[in-house]
Every structure is written in C-alpha cells, then in structure tokens.
Coordinates of C-alpha atoms and ligand atoms in Angstrom, one line a residue:
M26 CA 157.5 128.5 39.0
T27 CA 154.9 129.4 41.6
A28 CA 153.9 132.7 40.1
G29 CA 151.0 132.8 42.4
S30 CA 152.4 132.1 45.8
N31 CA 153.8 135.9 46.5
R32 CA 150.5 137.6 46.0
S33 CA 149.5 138.9 50.0
H34 CA 146.1 139.3 49.3
G35 CA 145.1 137.5 52.7
G36 CA 147.5 140.1 54.6
R37 CA 145.9 143.5 53.3
L38 CA 142.4 142.3 53.4
S39 CA 143.3 141.4 57.6
N40 CA 144.8 144.9 58.3
L41 CA 142.7 147.3 56.9
P42 CA 139.4 146.2 57.9
A43 CA 140.3 146.1 61.5
S44 CA 140.6 150.1 61.6
A45 CA 137.9 150.7 59.3
V46 CA 135.7 148.5 61.5
M47 CA 136.9 150.9 64.4
Q48 CA 136.4 154.3 62.7
R49 CA 133.6 153.7 60.4
V50 CA 130.9 151.4 61.5
V51 CA 128.1 152.5 59.1
N52 CA 130.4 152.6 56.1
L53 CA 132.0 149.6 56.8
W54 CA 130.1 147.3 53.9
L55 CA 130.7 150.2 51.4
D56 CA 134.4 150.7 52.4
L57 CA 135.1 146.9 52.4
G58 CA 133.4 146.7 48.9
F59 CA 135.5 149.5 47.4
F60 CA 138.6 148.0 48.6
L61 CA 137.6 144.7 47.6
L62 CA 136.9 145.9 44.3
F63 CA 140.1 147.9 44.0
L64 CA 142.2 144.6 44.9
F65 CA 140.3 142.9 42.3
F66 CA 141.1 145.3 39.6
C67 CA 145.1 145.4 41.2
A68 CA 145.2 141.7 40.8
A69 CA 143.4 141.5 37.5
A70 CA 145.8 144.2 36.1
T71 CA 148.8 142.6 37.8
A72 CA 147.6 138.9 36.1
H73 CA 146.9 140.9 32.7
A74 CA 149.9 142.5 32.4
Q75 CA 152.1 139.7 33.4
N76 CA 152.3 138.1 30.2
P77 CA 152.2 141.1 27.9
K78 CA 155.5 142.5 30.4
E79 CA 156.6 138.6 29.3
T80 CA 155.9 138.8 26.1
K81 CA 157.1 142.1 24.9
S82 CA 160.6 141.7 24.8
G83 CA 159.5 138.4 22.7
A84 CA 161.4 135.3 22.3
D85 CA 164.9 134.3 20.8
T86 CA 163.8 131.3 19.7
I87 CA 160.1 129.4 20.2
I88 CA 159.7 125.9 19.4
L89 CA 155.5 124.9 18.4
H90 CA 153.7 122.5 17.6
G91 CA 155.6 119.7 19.4
R92 CA 155.2 117.2 22.2
V93 CA 157.4 118.7 24.8
Y94 CA 157.9 116.1 28.1
T95 CA 159.6 118.8 30.7
L96 CA 159.9 116.2 33.9
N97 CA 158.3 119.1 35.7
P98 CA 155.7 117.3 37.5
K99 CA 153.0 120.3 37.8
Q100 CA 152.9 120.3 34.0
A101 CA 154.4 117.0 32.6
W102 CA 153.5 117.4 29.0
A103 CA 153.4 120.7 26.5
Q104 CA 153.6 121.7 23.0
A105 CA 155.7 124.3 22.9
L106 CA 158.0 126.7 24.6
A107 CA 160.0 130.2 24.2
I108 CA 163.6 130.6 24.7
R109 CA 165.3 133.9 25.5
A110 CA 169.2 134.1 25.7
D111 CA 170.1 131.0 27.3
R112 CA 167.0 130.4 29.4
I113 CA 163.7 129.0 28.8
V114 CA 161.3 132.1 29.4
A115 CA 158.0 129.7 29.2
V116 CA 156.4 126.3 28.6
G117 CA 152.6 126.1 27.4
D118 CA 150.4 125.5 24.5
D119 CA 150.9 127.3 21.2
A120 CA 148.3 129.8 22.1
A121 CA 150.3 131.1 25.0
I122 CA 154.2 130.4 23.0
E123 CA 152.8 132.2 19.8
K124 CA 152.6 135.7 22.3
F125 CA 156.5 135.1 22.2
R126 CA 156.7 135.4 18.6
H127 CA 158.2 139.1 17.4
P128 CA 160.1 139.8 14.3
G129 CA 163.3 138.4 14.9
T130 CA 162.0 135.4 16.5
K131 CA 163.3 132.4 15.2
V132 CA 160.6 129.6 15.1
I133 CA 160.9 126.1 15.4
D134 CA 158.7 123.7 14.0
G135 CA 158.5 120.5 16.5
A136 CA 156.0 118.9 13.8
G137 CA 154.6 116.9 16.7
Q138 CA 157.9 115.1 17.4
L139 CA 159.0 114.5 21.1
V140 CA 160.7 117.5 22.6
M141 CA 162.9 117.0 25.9
P142 CA 165.5 117.6 27.7
G143 CA 169.1 117.4 26.7
F144 CA 171.0 114.1 27.9
V145 CA 173.4 114.5 31.0
D146 CA 175.9 112.3 30.8
C147 CA 177.2 111.3 34.1
H148 CA 180.5 109.3 33.8
I149 CA 182.4 110.1 30.8
H150 CA 186.3 110.3 29.9
F151 CA 185.7 112.9 27.3
M152 CA 189.6 113.5 25.6
D153 CA 189.9 109.6 25.5
G154 CA 187.0 109.3 23.7
A155 CA 187.5 112.3 21.3
L156 CA 190.9 110.7 21.0
S157 CA 189.6 107.2 20.4
L158 CA 187.0 108.7 17.5
G159 CA 190.1 109.2 15.4
R160 CA 191.8 105.3 16.0
L161 CA 191.3 101.7 15.5
N162 CA 187.6 101.2 16.6
L163 CA 187.3 97.5 17.5
E164 CA 183.7 97.6 19.4
G165 CA 181.5 95.0 18.4
A166 CA 184.2 92.6 16.5
K167 CA 183.5 89.0 16.6
D168 CA 186.1 87.3 17.0
V169 CA 190.2 87.5 16.7
S170 CA 190.2 87.4 12.8
D171 CA 188.0 90.0 12.7
I172 CA 190.3 92.4 15.0
Q173 CA 193.3 91.1 12.8
L174 CA 191.1 92.2 9.6
R175 CA 190.5 95.6 11.1
L176 CA 194.0 96.1 12.2
R177 CA 195.2 94.7 8.8
D178 CA 192.6 97.4 7.2
Y179 CA 193.7 100.4 9.6
A180 CA 197.6 99.8 9.3
S181 CA 197.3 100.3 5.6
Q182 CA 195.3 103.7 5.8
H183 CA 197.9 104.7 8.6
P184 CA 200.9 103.8 6.8
G185 CA 204.5 103.8 8.6
T186 CA 206.2 103.3 11.6
D187 CA 204.0 104.7 14.2
W188 CA 202.1 102.9 16.8
L189 CA 198.9 101.6 15.8
L190 CA 196.6 102.3 18.5
G191 CA 192.8 101.2 18.9
R192 CA 190.1 100.4 21.5
G193 CA 187.3 98.3 21.8
W194 CA 188.0 94.5 22.1
D195 CA 186.0 92.3 24.5
Y196 CA 187.2 89.6 27.0
A197 CA 184.5 86.6 26.0
M198 CA 186.6 86.3 22.1
F199 CA 189.7 84.9 24.1
G200 CA 187.9 81.6 25.3
A201 CA 188.6 80.3 28.6
A202 CA 191.4 82.5 29.4
A203 CA 189.3 85.7 28.3
L204 CA 193.0 87.7 28.1
P205 CA 194.7 88.8 25.1
D206 CA 197.8 87.1 23.7
K207 CA 200.2 89.0 21.6
K208 CA 200.6 86.2 19.3
Y209 CA 197.9 87.3 17.3
L210 CA 199.5 91.2 16.8
D211 CA 202.8 89.5 16.2
E212 CA 201.5 87.6 13.1
L213 CA 200.9 90.6 11.5
F214 CA 203.1 93.2 12.7
P215 CA 206.6 92.0 13.9
D216 CA 208.3 95.5 13.7
R217 CA 205.1 97.7 14.5
P218 CA 204.4 98.4 17.8
V219 CA 200.6 97.7 18.5
Y220 CA 198.6 98.9 21.9
L221 CA 194.9 97.9 21.9
E222 CA 192.5 99.0 25.1
G223 CA 190.1 96.8 26.1
Y224 CA 186.8 98.2 25.6
D225 CA 186.6 98.7 29.7
G226 CA 189.6 100.3 29.7
H227 CA 191.1 98.2 32.5
T228 CA 193.2 95.9 29.9
Y229 CA 195.3 96.5 27.4
W230 CA 196.8 94.3 24.8
A231 CA 200.2 94.8 23.7
N232 CA 202.5 92.9 20.7
S233 CA 206.0 91.8 21.2
K234 CA 207.7 95.3 19.6
A235 CA 205.1 97.4 22.1
L236 CA 206.7 95.3 24.8
A237 CA 210.3 95.5 24.0
I238 CA 210.2 99.3 23.6
A239 CA 208.9 99.4 27.2
G240 CA 211.4 97.0 28.2
I241 CA 209.4 94.6 29.8
T242 CA 210.7 91.0 30.2
R243 CA 209.9 88.3 32.5
D244 CA 212.0 89.7 35.1
T245 CA 210.0 93.4 35.1
P246 CA 208.0 93.0 38.6
D247 CA 204.5 93.8 38.6
P248 CA 203.6 97.3 39.3
A249 CA 201.7 98.6 42.3
N250 CA 198.0 98.0 41.5
G251 CA 198.7 96.3 38.3
I252 CA 199.5 93.3 36.9
I253 CA 201.5 91.8 33.8
V254 CA 200.2 88.6 32.4
R255 CA 202.2 85.8 32.3
D256 CA 203.0 82.8 30.4
P257 CA 202.6 80.0 33.6
A258 CA 205.4 77.7 32.1
T259 CA 208.2 80.3 31.0
R260 CA 207.0 83.7 33.1
E261 CA 206.9 85.6 29.9
A262 CA 204.6 88.1 29.3
T263 CA 201.7 87.2 27.4
G264 CA 200.9 91.0 26.3
A265 CA 198.1 91.1 28.8
L266 CA 198.3 94.1 30.9
K267 CA 196.0 95.0 33.6
E268 CA 195.0 98.0 35.2
A269 CA 198.1 100.3 36.3
A270 CA 200.5 97.9 34.3
H271 CA 199.4 99.6 31.2
E272 CA 201.2 102.8 32.6
L273 CA 204.7 100.4 31.6
V274 CA 203.8 100.6 27.8
G275 CA 201.5 103.6 28.2
R276 CA 204.4 106.3 28.9
F277 CA 206.5 105.2 25.9
I278 CA 203.1 106.4 23.4
P279 CA 204.1 109.6 22.4
E280 CA 201.3 112.2 23.8
P281 CA 199.1 113.8 20.7
T282 CA 200.1 117.3 19.7
R283 CA 197.9 120.2 21.4
A284 CA 196.8 121.0 18.0
E285 CA 195.6 117.1 17.7
K286 CA 194.0 117.4 21.2
L287 CA 191.9 120.2 20.2
A288 CA 191.2 118.8 17.2
A289 CA 189.9 115.6 18.7
L290 CA 187.7 117.7 21.1
R291 CA 185.9 119.7 18.6
A292 CA 184.6 116.5 16.9
G293 CA 183.9 114.7 20.3
L294 CA 181.9 117.7 20.5
K295 CA 179.8 117.1 17.6
W296 CA 179.6 113.7 18.3
A297 CA 178.1 113.9 22.0
N298 CA 175.5 116.9 20.7
E299 CA 174.6 114.7 17.7
N300 CA 173.8 112.0 19.7
G301 CA 171.7 114.6 22.2
L302 CA 173.8 114.8 25.2
T303 CA 174.1 118.4 26.5
R304 CA 176.3 118.2 29.8
V305 CA 178.6 115.6 30.6
H306 CA 180.6 115.0 33.8
S307 CA 184.0 114.0 33.0
A308 CA 185.1 111.0 35.6
G309 CA 188.9 111.5 35.2
G310 CA 191.6 112.2 32.2
D311 CA 190.1 115.7 31.5
F312 CA 191.2 118.0 34.4
P313 CA 194.9 118.4 33.2
E314 CA 193.2 119.3 30.1
L315 CA 191.0 122.4 31.2
E316 CA 193.1 124.9 29.1
L317 CA 192.0 123.2 26.2
Y318 CA 188.2 123.0 27.2
D319 CA 188.9 126.9 28.2
E320 CA 190.0 127.7 24.9
L321 CA 187.1 126.3 23.3
R322 CA 185.0 128.0 25.1
R323 CA 186.9 131.9 24.4
H324 CA 186.5 130.8 21.1
G325 CA 182.7 130.4 21.3
D326 CA 183.3 126.8 20.4
M327 CA 181.8 125.0 23.6
T328 CA 178.8 123.2 22.8
L329 CA 178.5 120.7 25.8
R330 CA 178.6 121.6 29.4
F331 CA 181.2 119.8 31.2
Y332 CA 181.7 119.2 34.8
I333 CA 185.2 117.7 35.4
A334 CA 186.4 116.0 38.4
Y335 CA 190.1 115.7 39.4
F336 CA 191.5 112.5 39.7
M337 CA 192.9 111.3 42.8
D338 CA 195.7 109.5 42.6
P339 CA 196.7 106.8 45.6
P340 CA 198.3 106.1 48.5
E341 CA 196.9 109.2 50.1
L342 CA 195.8 112.7 49.9
R343 CA 198.7 115.0 49.2
S344 CA 198.8 119.0 49.4
K345 CA 199.8 119.5 46.0
D346 CA 196.3 117.7 44.7
V347 CA 194.5 120.2 47.3
E348 CA 196.1 123.2 45.6
A349 CA 195.5 122.3 42.2
I350 CA 192.4 121.1 42.9
E351 CA 191.7 124.8 44.8
S352 CA 193.4 126.9 42.1
A353 CA 191.1 125.1 39.3
R354 CA 187.8 125.5 41.7
K355 CA 188.5 129.5 41.8
K356 CA 189.1 129.8 37.8
Y357 CA 186.3 126.8 36.4
H358 CA 182.9 127.2 38.3
D359 CA 180.2 128.7 35.9
A360 CA 177.9 126.8 33.8
W361 CA 179.8 125.4 31.1
I362 CA 182.5 124.2 33.0
D363 CA 182.9 123.3 36.5
T364 CA 185.6 121.5 38.7
D365 CA 183.9 121.3 41.8
A366 CA 184.5 117.4 42.2
V367 CA 187.0 114.8 42.7
K368 CA 187.1 111.1 41.7
F369 CA 188.4 108.2 43.7
M370 CA 188.9 104.8 42.3
V371 CA 188.9 102.3 44.9
D372 CA 189.2 98.5 42.9
G373 CA 188.9 97.6 39.6
V374 CA 186.8 95.4 37.4
I375 CA 185.3 91.8 37.7
E376 CA 185.8 90.6 34.0
S377 CA 189.3 91.0 35.1
H378 CA 189.1 90.0 38.7
T379 CA 190.4 93.6 40.1
A380 CA 187.2 94.6 41.6
A381 CA 187.4 94.0 45.4
M382 CA 184.7 91.3 46.6
L383 CA 184.0 90.4 50.0
D384 CA 184.5 86.4 49.3
P385 CA 186.4 85.0 46.5
Y386 CA 185.5 85.2 42.8
S387 CA 183.3 82.3 41.5
D388 CA 185.4 81.0 39.1
D389 CA 188.8 81.0 40.9
A390 CA 188.5 80.4 44.7
S391 CA 192.3 82.1 45.0
L392 CA 191.1 85.8 44.1
K393 CA 189.4 88.5 45.8
G394 CA 190.5 91.5 43.8
K395 CA 192.2 94.0 46.3
L396 CA 191.5 97.6 47.2
F397 CA 193.5 100.4 45.8
W398 CA 193.1 102.6 48.6
D399 CA 194.0 101.7 52.1
P400 CA 191.0 102.3 54.2
A401 CA 191.9 104.7 56.5
K402 CA 194.0 106.9 53.7
Y403 CA 190.9 106.9 51.8
N404 CA 188.6 107.8 54.6
A405 CA 191.3 110.7 55.8
A406 CA 191.0 112.0 51.8
V407 CA 187.2 111.9 51.4
A408 CA 186.8 113.8 54.8
E409 CA 189.5 116.4 54.2
L410 CA 187.9 117.1 50.9
D411 CA 184.1 116.7 51.7
K412 CA 185.1 119.5 54.6
R413 CA 185.7 121.6 51.2
G414 CA 182.4 121.5 49.9
L415 CA 183.7 119.0 47.0
Q416 CA 181.4 116.5 45.1
L417 CA 182.9 113.1 45.7
F418 CA 182.6 110.3 43.1
T419 CA 184.2 106.8 43.8
H420 CA 184.3 104.2 41.5
A421 CA 183.7 101.1 42.9
I422 CA 182.3 97.6 41.7
G423 CA 182.8 95.0 43.8
E424 CA 180.9 94.4 47.1
L425 CA 183.9 95.5 49.2
G426 CA 184.6 98.3 47.1
V427 CA 181.4 99.3 47.5
R428 CA 181.1 99.3 51.2
T429 CA 184.6 100.5 51.1
A430 CA 183.0 104.1 49.3
L431 CA 180.0 103.8 51.7
D432 CA 181.8 103.8 54.9
G433 CA 184.0 106.7 53.8
Y434 CA 181.4 108.8 53.1
Q435 CA 179.3 107.8 56.3
H436 CA 182.7 108.8 58.2
A437 CA 183.3 112.1 56.3
E438 CA 179.2 113.0 57.4
E439 CA 179.8 112.1 60.8
I440 CA 182.7 114.0 61.2
N441 CA 182.2 117.2 59.6
H442 CA 178.4 117.2 59.9
T443 CA 177.8 118.0 56.4
R444 CA 174.5 117.5 54.5
D445 CA 173.3 117.4 51.1
R446 CA 176.9 116.6 49.7
R447 CA 175.5 114.2 47.3
P448 CA 178.5 112.3 47.3
R449 CA 178.7 109.3 44.6
I450 CA 179.3 105.7 44.0
E451 CA 180.3 104.9 40.5
H452 CA 179.4 101.7 38.4
I453 CA 178.3 99.1 41.7
E454 CA 178.4 96.1 39.0
T455 CA 177.3 94.5 42.2
I456 CA 176.9 94.6 46.0
S457 CA 176.1 93.4 49.3
S458 CA 172.1 93.4 50.0
S459 CA 172.7 95.1 53.5
D460 CA 174.3 97.9 51.6
I461 CA 171.6 98.8 49.3
P462 CA 169.7 100.8 51.9
R463 CA 172.5 102.8 52.6
F464 CA 172.3 105.0 49.5
G465 CA 169.2 106.3 50.5
K466 CA 170.3 107.0 54.7
L467 CA 173.6 108.4 53.7
G468 CA 172.0 110.4 50.5
V469 CA 175.0 108.8 48.4
I470 CA 174.2 109.1 45.0
A471 CA 174.5 105.5 42.5
S472 CA 176.0 107.0 39.6
M473 CA 175.6 103.6 37.2
Q474 CA 175.9 102.8 33.5
P475 CA 173.0 100.7 32.2
L476 CA 174.8 99.9 29.1
H477 CA 177.5 97.9 31.1
S478 CA 174.9 95.6 32.3
Y479 CA 174.2 94.8 28.9
P480 CA 173.8 91.1 28.6
N481 CA 175.7 89.6 25.9
V482 CA 178.1 87.3 25.9
D483 CA 180.7 89.4 27.6
T484 CA 178.1 89.9 30.5
L485 CA 176.8 86.8 31.1
D486 CA 179.8 84.6 30.0
V487 CA 182.3 86.1 31.4
W488 CA 180.9 88.7 34.2
A489 CA 178.7 86.2 35.6
H490 CA 180.6 83.3 35.7
N491 CA 183.5 85.2 38.0
A492 CA 181.2 86.6 39.8
G493 CA 178.9 84.2 40.5
P494 CA 175.3 83.4 40.9
G495 CA 175.2 85.0 44.3
R496 CA 176.5 88.3 43.3
A497 CA 174.7 88.3 40.0
S498 CA 171.6 88.2 41.1
R499 CA 172.8 91.4 42.5
A500 CA 174.2 93.1 39.5
W501 CA 173.4 96.5 38.3
V502 CA 170.2 96.7 41.3
W503 CA 169.3 100.8 40.5
K504 CA 165.7 100.2 41.0
S505 CA 166.1 98.2 44.1
I506 CA 168.7 101.3 45.2
A507 CA 165.7 104.3 44.4
D508 CA 163.1 101.5 46.0
A509 CA 165.1 101.7 49.6
G510 CA 165.2 105.8 49.0
G511 CA 168.5 106.0 46.8
H512 CA 169.0 108.5 43.7
Y513 CA 170.5 107.0 40.7
A514 CA 171.5 109.1 37.7
F515 CA 173.1 107.6 34.7
G516 CA 176.0 107.8 32.3
S517 CA 178.0 105.9 29.4
D518 CA 181.3 105.5 30.8
W519 CA 182.4 106.4 26.8
P520 CA 184.7 105.2 25.6
V521 CA 184.3 102.1 27.5
V522 CA 181.0 101.6 25.4
T523 CA 179.3 104.1 22.9
L524 CA 177.9 107.7 24.6
N525 CA 174.8 106.8 22.5
P526 CA 172.1 107.7 25.4
W527 CA 169.2 106.0 23.5
Y528 CA 171.2 102.6 23.9
G529 CA 171.7 102.5 27.8
L530 CA 168.4 103.9 28.1
Q531 CA 166.9 101.0 26.2
T532 CA 169.1 98.6 28.3
A533 CA 167.7 100.4 31.6
V534 CA 163.8 99.4 30.3
T535 CA 164.4 95.9 29.0
R536 CA 167.3 94.5 31.0
Q537 CA 167.7 92.7 27.5
T538 CA 170.3 92.4 24.4
R539 CA 169.2 94.7 21.3
E540 CA 168.2 91.2 20.2
G541 CA 165.9 90.7 23.0
T542 CA 168.0 88.1 25.0
P543 CA 167.6 86.7 27.5
E544 CA 164.1 86.5 27.1
A545 CA 163.0 86.7 30.4
G546 CA 166.0 90.3 31.3
F547 CA 168.9 89.8 33.4
V548 CA 167.8 90.4 36.5
P549 CA 164.7 91.9 35.5
S550 CA 163.4 93.2 38.7
Q551 CA 165.6 95.9 37.9
R552 CA 163.8 97.1 34.7
L553 CA 162.8 100.7 35.0
T554 CA 159.5 102.4 33.3
V555 CA 160.8 104.7 30.4
A556 CA 160.0 107.4 32.5
Q557 CA 162.3 106.5 35.6
A558 CA 164.8 106.0 33.0
V559 CA 164.7 109.0 31.3
Q560 CA 165.0 111.1 34.4
G561 CA 168.3 109.1 35.1
Y562 CA 169.4 110.8 32.2
T563 CA 167.8 114.3 32.9
L564 CA 166.8 115.2 35.9
D565 CA 168.2 113.4 38.3
A566 CA 171.2 113.2 36.4
A567 CA 171.5 117.2 36.8
F568 CA 170.5 116.3 40.4
A569 CA 174.0 114.4 40.7
G570 CA 176.0 116.8 39.8
R571 CA 173.8 119.2 42.1
R572 CA 172.7 121.4 39.1
E573 CA 168.6 120.5 39.1
M574 CA 167.8 124.1 40.0
T575 CA 168.8 125.2 36.8
E576 CA 169.0 122.1 34.6
G577 CA 167.3 118.7 33.9
S578 CA 163.5 119.5 33.3
L579 CA 162.1 122.3 30.3
E580 CA 160.7 124.8 33.1
K581 CA 160.9 128.7 33.0
G582 CA 164.1 129.9 34.0
K583 CA 165.7 126.8 33.7
L584 CA 169.2 126.8 31.0
A585 CA 167.4 126.1 27.4
D586 CA 169.3 122.8 26.6
L587 CA 166.9 120.2 24.8
I588 CA 166.5 118.0 22.1
I589 CA 163.9 117.3 19.8
V590 CA 163.9 113.4 18.3
S591 CA 162.4 111.2 15.6
Q592 CA 160.3 109.1 18.2
N593 CA 157.9 109.6 21.3
I594 CA 159.8 106.8 23.6
F595 CA 156.9 106.5 25.6
E596 CA 154.5 105.1 22.9
I597 CA 156.7 102.9 21.1
D598 CA 157.9 99.1 22.0
P599 CA 160.8 99.4 24.4
H600 CA 162.6 97.4 22.1
K601 CA 162.9 100.2 19.9
I602 CA 164.1 103.1 21.5
S603 CA 167.8 102.7 20.4
E604 CA 166.6 103.5 17.3
T605 CA 165.5 106.8 18.2
K606 CA 167.4 109.7 16.6
V607 CA 168.3 113.3 17.3
H608 CA 166.6 115.6 15.2
T609 CA 167.9 118.8 16.7
T610 CA 170.0 119.8 20.0
I611 CA 169.7 122.7 21.9
V612 CA 172.7 124.4 24.3
G613 CA 172.2 127.4 26.3
G614 CA 169.8 128.3 23.6
Q615 CA 171.5 127.8 20.5
V616 CA 171.2 125.2 17.8
V617 CA 174.0 123.3 18.3
Y618 CA 173.0 120.4 16.2
Q619 CA 170.8 119.8 13.3
S620 CA 170.1 116.4 11.4
D621 CA 170.0 116.5 7.4
A622 CA 166.5 114.3 8.0
K623 CA 163.3 115.9 8.3
Ligands
LIG20 ZN1 184.9 105.6 34.1

C-alpha cells in the first residue's frame, strides 16, 4: 500500500556527508553534489523499474473503463484494476492498467459500470437456505388462502405421501393470535404430513398428521427452551411449535441424502454468486456439513468463501464441544473454509415473545421471554473459548439478551486480558440505551441484518406491538452504535429473508419498505448513507470476520473478490437500490457468475 514508505533517503544522506565533511572539506560540495546526483538516479531507476517489473509478468485479468469504488480511503475511485492469480495487483486509471495487458490477459470491459468489492454476508444459514431453494417458498404470501394455493400447487408437482416441507410464512397473516393453526393445513392434507417453517426459523407449523407422527398429544410436556402452543380450552396442540419444540417433529423428517445436500449446496453457491456474494459467515447449521464443503473445494467447485461457526448448545461448554472445535480449526483455516468461530444463542425472537427482555412485553405483561443460557455458564463458556482465540458470535435480540452477551464478553476480556478478539452480537433488535456505548468500549461488533428491520406489517403490527413504543424507538440502532464508537456489519440471515443484499442495503439507507412506507421512515435517525451501508457489507464485514487485511476493499495485494453491477447506487434514488442487478461476480480472480444481460 505505502510503496514509498520504506525508502531510506534520509538515513543515507545523514550518514555519508558526516565523514565527507571531516575528510575532504574542499571537495564537500562536489562530493555531495555527485552523491545526490547518484541518489537521484538510483531513486529514478527504482521508481521507473517498479512499473515495468510489476507489469512484466502481466495480469491474468484486467478490468478497464469501469467506475471502481474501492473502499480504500487513499483512492476511493478508480477506472480499472489488474488481477494476477487470486489477487489484485494494481488499481488505477485505464492507462496504468493497460500496461498489465499481455497476450494471454483476459480483458473485461467495465463499460462505465460500477465495480465494487463483493458482498460479505455476515449472518447466514447456508445449508438451510440451500435446501430451501428446492422446497415450497411461502415468502410474500398474502394470507392463509394464498398459502393453501401454493401448497396445493407444490403438492401436485410433488405427488406421493412424503412430507410436504416449506418455509417463509409470517406472523401477521394470522390476525390477533399471530400464530398459525393446523386446521388450515388439515383441510387440504388430512393424511400427508405438512411442516412449514416460519420466515424467521423460530416457529414451525405442523398439520395433524405431522403431530401424530411425532406423537405429540395434549399430555406431551414442553421441551426445555421450547413451547407447544395449545388450545386454552382443550389443551390440544394447535400446530404451532416455538423454538426447541420444533425438534419434536423435526427429528421425524427424513434427513436429505448426501447427494441431495451436495446438489442443494451447488445451487446455493450459484444463487449466492448471482446475488453478488463472495463470502458468507455461517451462523449455525453448517458446521456438521464441513466435509461436504470440503468435497466441493476438492472438486474445484467452491465459488464462495465460508467462515463457519460451531453452534454451541446450552446448558454449558462440554469437552466434546472443545474437541470438535479444535479438530476443525486444525483442518479448516484458509481463505475458503475457516472455522475459527463459535455461535451461541441466548434468547429467541420478539414476534413469539421468546426474546429476553428486562421488562414485560408491551402486549402481554405476563411475558418477558427468558434466557436460553444461565449467565454464569454462558460467561464460563465464553471465557474459555475466548482464551483459545476463537471469535464468538452470540444471537441476542431482546435487551436482556444483548446485555447478557455484553456482560459475558466483558467478563472474558477482564479475566483473559485479551484484546482485539472482536466478539460479536448477532441481531440486536432492541437494546437498553445504557448498553449502546458498550459496543465501542468493549470492541464488540454489532452484526445486524437490515432486512429484519423492514417496516412491513409484520414489523409494525407484530414486532412493534409486542415490543412497545419505548423499545421500538431503539429498534435496530446501527447508527447509534457506530456514533458511540462501535462497529456494525451486515448480513441477511438467509433463509429467514432473501440473501439479496441490495434489499438490505436499501433498507439500511431508507428505513422504509420498497413502497416507501412509512413516509417518515422507521426510526429514521438510524438511516445510513449509501457509502456507510456499503461499508457494512464489505470492508466492515471483512473486519467482523477478522479478514480486513486481505478482503473487503479493492486494493493491491487483497483477494480479487469483486462484482460489476447494473447501476451506480451512489448516483440514483436510494429507493431504487433494490433494483440493482449483478452482471459479473469474481471470486479469487475467477469469474464465477456472468449474467446474460449486457
Ligand atoms: Zn440466524
């Protein structure tokens, strides 16, 4: 980066004239003159040699005539860049980069389009998302009859008696109860098991057949950290299963085969690259599949970089956890697969009142949510893993959850005297005002998902209704956290919401729906500039994965992970950011996606 900084003119000048003055006073000026002249030629030769030497071996790929947004503060914009092997070797204007063109160099015409670092998705459940691509997608369904329609359609394409699986319904379509009921599924499928995951992955919806297969009756007790929702009169299960109650049914669903999983992952990689993703941080679900990711890599099919966290189940850290983590770290620690992280989950979500709050929920004073971890056991586990140099992710959504995670990280730092571990809190949907400055003070990263704050009916009628106006005024406060010295980084939580980062980017900038509601914005004080939001998905996201030295911006020496896109998001109405299309995605210097559009 700082090519001139290692030059030592000053040192050499001050050494030599000292002896020259002593010995040959008369020739001082002559000597010095010659010496300076000599130095000048040396310097000139070096300066000139630098380019030919660099350009001599040429580039494998050059991109010309682009509008390159680098995120390098010393050179925010450029026209062109050169790539050799998997790295960027130069960033500059067309003339400078032309020099890297050799007979074998692939030339990409940027055609005045925006070139920027690839997106890093800091929170994803990749295997789940990849499998969901082949299942019933309920995203955007308007109401129960719309769901029934899609379900009937899907079932006719997948005849037989196998489980009907899908995901993506949201709470708001079920009226005041905000929870689904088995009767809507039983009407269509009395004999075929149906099991549908809510959009947030925290509540599931089963029909009677699925409940029967799982053996759930009115006498089945709630599992730890889970709730079987029941009819208040009959005590019968309604079909809604919250949090860990999902496993009661989940364990009866046949596991996809290895071949099915690999096929799903390949489809997932393609989908991610099409949307401009070049790295993802897996926040649970992918660690048990490491061997499959490794297989894709061995076959040269890896087109996305993975940072995969081990999922830590409560109630405490066990030696089998430590063994699994340490043996994976030994094997997977390169730029494609890295497993240096551990994910905890201390609470649930606000929509189903499972997020842990300091005070009761606004719509039901008998509920406060509860912590999934005993704080003392959480602190002990965090401290031990922090000592081992692991990066920690903690899912925390309610104020008590967020505070518990901050306390755990503070405790670890105090007893381990560790610095710059960059522990993270995932989600932070609401927060107590007094905890906002602790992110900066403790060096804790706020890993947030802009699209979760998308102010549609689900957020405004269910989330905000449950949270109440006080907590809703501190909804997704990324800007307040940054203003107080903290770092934020962005992701999707796919398959909870789409992994399309342009949607999240637009939401972070507008705090509105794509239809422009609410007019004043949802907690508009948290709006970011386009540049700030882009940084959260690129350079700061790389920082949040401890990889900002090699990723996250377009600079000489960094990995060539970048995208060329259809419009310059810095120049358009921010309400149109979500319409951006990716034309080209390059990962490690290789074109991994190319759209047909030109
Ligand atoms: Zn998640």
